[in-house]
Amino acid sequence: ADQIDSDYNMIKGGGGALLREKILISSSQKFVIVAQANKFVDKFTIAVPVEVIPFGRNFVMKELKQIGGLPKMRMLDKGYPFITENGNIIYDTLLPKYDNLKETERDIKNIPGVIEVGLFTDLAHCYYKITGENDFEHVTPKRG
């Protein structure tokens, strides 16, 4: 997990494998997150990865801006776009607010050309927050 908010939603995809991660999670009976305490935040402060087919990159960028996002194509140090294992690009997108994440995820996924979004809502069955060298907290989110 890149960040986990106070409602136990996550931003994942910093490594660029968000589509494959969602496929694996969706096909699993249980999904458990183990993360350092510094990954747990009250509100998200980082960009959300959005995986996009290269053909749709300009249109998707325009649409992400239209919904208030600030997309930035993920680049390699050499100046080339980062390409996922699936041959797609990533727009790291700062959102104007991180409320109604299910709705936000749906709105972004409805943009033609978007393959997946790095918002993971209501997917983990439990979390282990590493609080020290030999210490952790176990959390099972309440689902409404």
Short mmCIF file of C-alpha atoms in Angstrom, two decimals:
data_model
loop_
_atom_site.label_atom_id
_atom_site.label_comp_id
_atom_site.label_asym_id
_atom_site.label_seq_id
_atom_site.Cartn_x
_atom_site.Cartn_y
_atom_site.Cartn_z
CA ALA A 1 0.00 0.00 0.00
CA ASP A 2 1.24 3.49 -0.80
CA GLN A 3 -1.21 5.11 1.65
CA ILE A 4 -4.15 3.90 3.76
CA ASP A 5 -6.70 6.45 4.97
CA SER A 6 -8.71 6.50 8.20
CA ASP A 7 -11.56 4.61 6.47
CA TYR A 8 -9.09 1.90 5.37
CA ASN A 9 -9.22 2.81 1.71
CA MET A 10 -5.89 2.51 -0.07
CA ILE A 11 -3.89 4.06 -2.83
CA LYS A 12 -1.75 1.41 -4.51
CA GLY A 13 0.09 1.29 -7.77
CA GLY A 14 3.31 3.11 -7.08
CA GLY A 15 5.09 0.18 -8.72
CA GLY A 16 2.75 0.34 -11.73
CA ALA A 17 1.07 -3.06 -11.30
CA LEU A 18 -2.34 -1.80 -10.18
CA LEU A 19 -4.34 -3.73 -12.81
CA ARG A 20 -2.65 -7.03 -11.94
CA GLU A 21 -3.00 -6.30 -8.22
CA LYS A 22 -6.74 -5.73 -8.59
CA ILE A 23 -7.13 -8.93 -10.60
CA LEU A 24 -5.29 -10.93 -7.93
CA ILE A 25 -7.24 -9.29 -5.10
CA SER A 26 -10.58 -9.87 -6.84
CA SER A 27 -9.79 -13.54 -7.39
CA SER A 28 -8.69 -14.09 -3.77
CA GLN A 29 -10.88 -15.30 -0.95
CA LYS A 30 -9.18 -12.94 1.51
CA PHE A 31 -6.99 -9.89 1.10
CA VAL A 32 -4.69 -8.93 3.97
CA ILE A 33 -2.51 -5.81 4.05
CA VAL A 34 0.70 -5.57 6.06
CA ALA A 35 2.09 -2.03 6.11
CA GLN A 36 4.39 0.22 8.09
CA ALA A 37 2.66 2.67 10.44
CA ASN A 38 3.75 5.65 8.29
CA LYS A 39 1.53 4.39 5.44
CA PHE A 40 -1.58 5.05 7.57
CA VAL A 41 -2.85 8.64 7.21
CA ASP A 42 -5.99 10.57 8.13
CA LYS A 43 -6.48 11.80 4.55
CA PHE A 44 -4.69 10.92 1.33
CA THR A 45 -1.89 13.26 0.35
CA ILE A 46 -0.48 11.53 -2.74
CA ALA A 47 -1.48 11.17 -6.37
CA VAL A 48 -3.68 8.30 -7.50
CA PRO A 49 -2.19 6.15 -10.29
CA VAL A 50 -4.45 5.84 -13.33
CA GLU A 51 -3.48 3.20 -15.92
CA VAL A 52 -4.28 4.35 -19.46
CA ILE A 53 -3.91 2.84 -22.93
CA PRO A 54 -1.38 4.91 -24.88
CA PHE A 55 -3.84 5.65 -27.71
CA GLY A 56 -6.17 7.42 -25.28
CA ARG A 57 -3.57 9.39 -23.34
CA ASN A 58 -4.50 12.89 -24.59
CA PHE A 59 -8.24 12.35 -24.20
CA VAL A 60 -7.85 10.82 -20.74
CA MET A 61 -5.62 13.67 -19.59
CA LYS A 62 -8.24 16.20 -20.73
CA GLU A 63 -11.03 14.29 -18.97
CA LEU A 64 -9.06 13.90 -15.73
CA LYS A 65 -8.50 17.66 -15.72
CA GLN A 66 -12.19 18.23 -16.40
CA ILE A 67 -13.14 16.36 -13.20
CA GLY A 68 -10.65 18.49 -11.25
CA GLY A 69 -7.66 16.16 -11.31
CA LEU A 70 -4.07 17.17 -11.90
CA PRO A 71 -2.66 14.31 -14.00
CA LYS A 72 1.05 13.93 -14.63
CA MET A 73 2.43 11.20 -16.86
CA ARG A 74 4.82 8.97 -14.91
CA MET A 75 8.27 9.25 -16.44
CA LEU A 76 11.49 7.29 -16.13
CA ASP A 77 14.74 9.02 -15.18
CA LYS A 78 15.84 8.83 -18.83
CA GLY A 79 12.87 10.97 -19.87
CA TYR A 80 10.72 8.20 -21.34
CA PRO A 81 7.19 7.38 -20.16
CA PHE A 82 6.92 4.58 -17.61
CA ILE A 83 5.28 1.58 -19.35
CA THR A 84 3.36 -0.98 -17.28
CA GLU A 85 3.72 -4.74 -17.68
CA ASN A 86 0.55 -4.49 -19.77
CA GLY A 87 2.03 -1.93 -22.19
CA ASN A 88 0.08 1.01 -20.78
CA ILE A 89 1.07 4.36 -19.28
CA ILE A 90 0.35 5.79 -15.83
CA TYR A 91 -1.02 9.21 -15.00
CA ASP A 92 -0.28 10.02 -11.36
CA THR A 93 -3.29 12.20 -10.61
CA LEU A 94 -3.75 14.50 -7.66
CA LEU A 95 -7.44 14.84 -6.88
CA PRO A 96 -9.08 18.04 -5.60
CA LYS A 97 -10.57 16.10 -2.71
CA TYR A 98 -10.54 12.52 -1.57
CA ASP A 99 -14.20 12.19 -0.60
CA ASN A 100 -16.67 9.69 -2.07
CA LEU A 101 -13.85 7.44 -3.26
CA LYS A 102 -16.13 4.77 -4.73
CA GLU A 103 -17.82 7.43 -6.85
CA THR A 104 -14.47 8.97 -7.80
CA GLU A 105 -13.11 5.57 -8.82
CA ARG A 106 -16.23 4.89 -10.90
CA ASP A 107 -16.07 8.30 -12.59
CA ILE A 108 -12.42 7.82 -13.55
CA LYS A 109 -12.96 4.24 -14.76
CA ASN A 110 -15.82 5.45 -16.95
CA ILE A 111 -13.41 7.58 -18.99
CA PRO A 112 -12.73 5.71 -22.27
CA GLY A 113 -9.07 4.69 -22.32
CA VAL A 114 -8.73 4.21 -18.56
CA ILE A 115 -7.81 0.63 -17.72
CA GLU A 116 -7.62 0.79 -13.91
CA VAL A 117 -7.43 3.21 -11.00
CA GLY A 118 -5.14 2.86 -7.98
CA LEU A 119 -7.96 3.42 -5.48
CA PHE A 120 -8.70 0.29 -3.48
CA THR A 121 -11.94 0.71 -1.54
CA ASP A 122 -13.53 -1.93 0.72
CA LEU A 123 -11.22 -4.67 -0.54
CA ALA A 124 -9.01 -5.65 2.41
CA HIS A 125 -10.38 -8.04 5.00
CA CYS A 126 -7.85 -6.94 7.61
CA TYR A 127 -4.75 -4.86 8.14
CA TYR A 128 -1.58 -5.37 10.12
CA LYS A 129 -0.01 -2.04 11.03
CA ILE A 130 3.68 -2.48 11.85
CA THR A 131 4.29 -0.20 14.84
CA GLY A 132 7.77 -1.31 15.87
CA GLU A 133 10.45 -3.91 15.29
CA ASN A 134 8.39 -6.67 16.90
CA ASP A 135 5.07 -4.88 17.34
CA PHE A 136 1.96 -4.61 15.22
CA GLU A 137 -1.71 -3.74 15.47
CA HIS A 138 -4.40 -5.91 13.88
CA VAL A 139 -7.36 -4.02 12.42
CA THR A 140 -10.51 -5.43 10.85
CA PRO A 141 -12.43 -2.60 9.15
CA LYS A 142 -16.14 -2.26 9.84
CA ARG A 143 -18.06 -2.45 6.59
CA GLY A 144 -21.36 -0.64 6.30
#
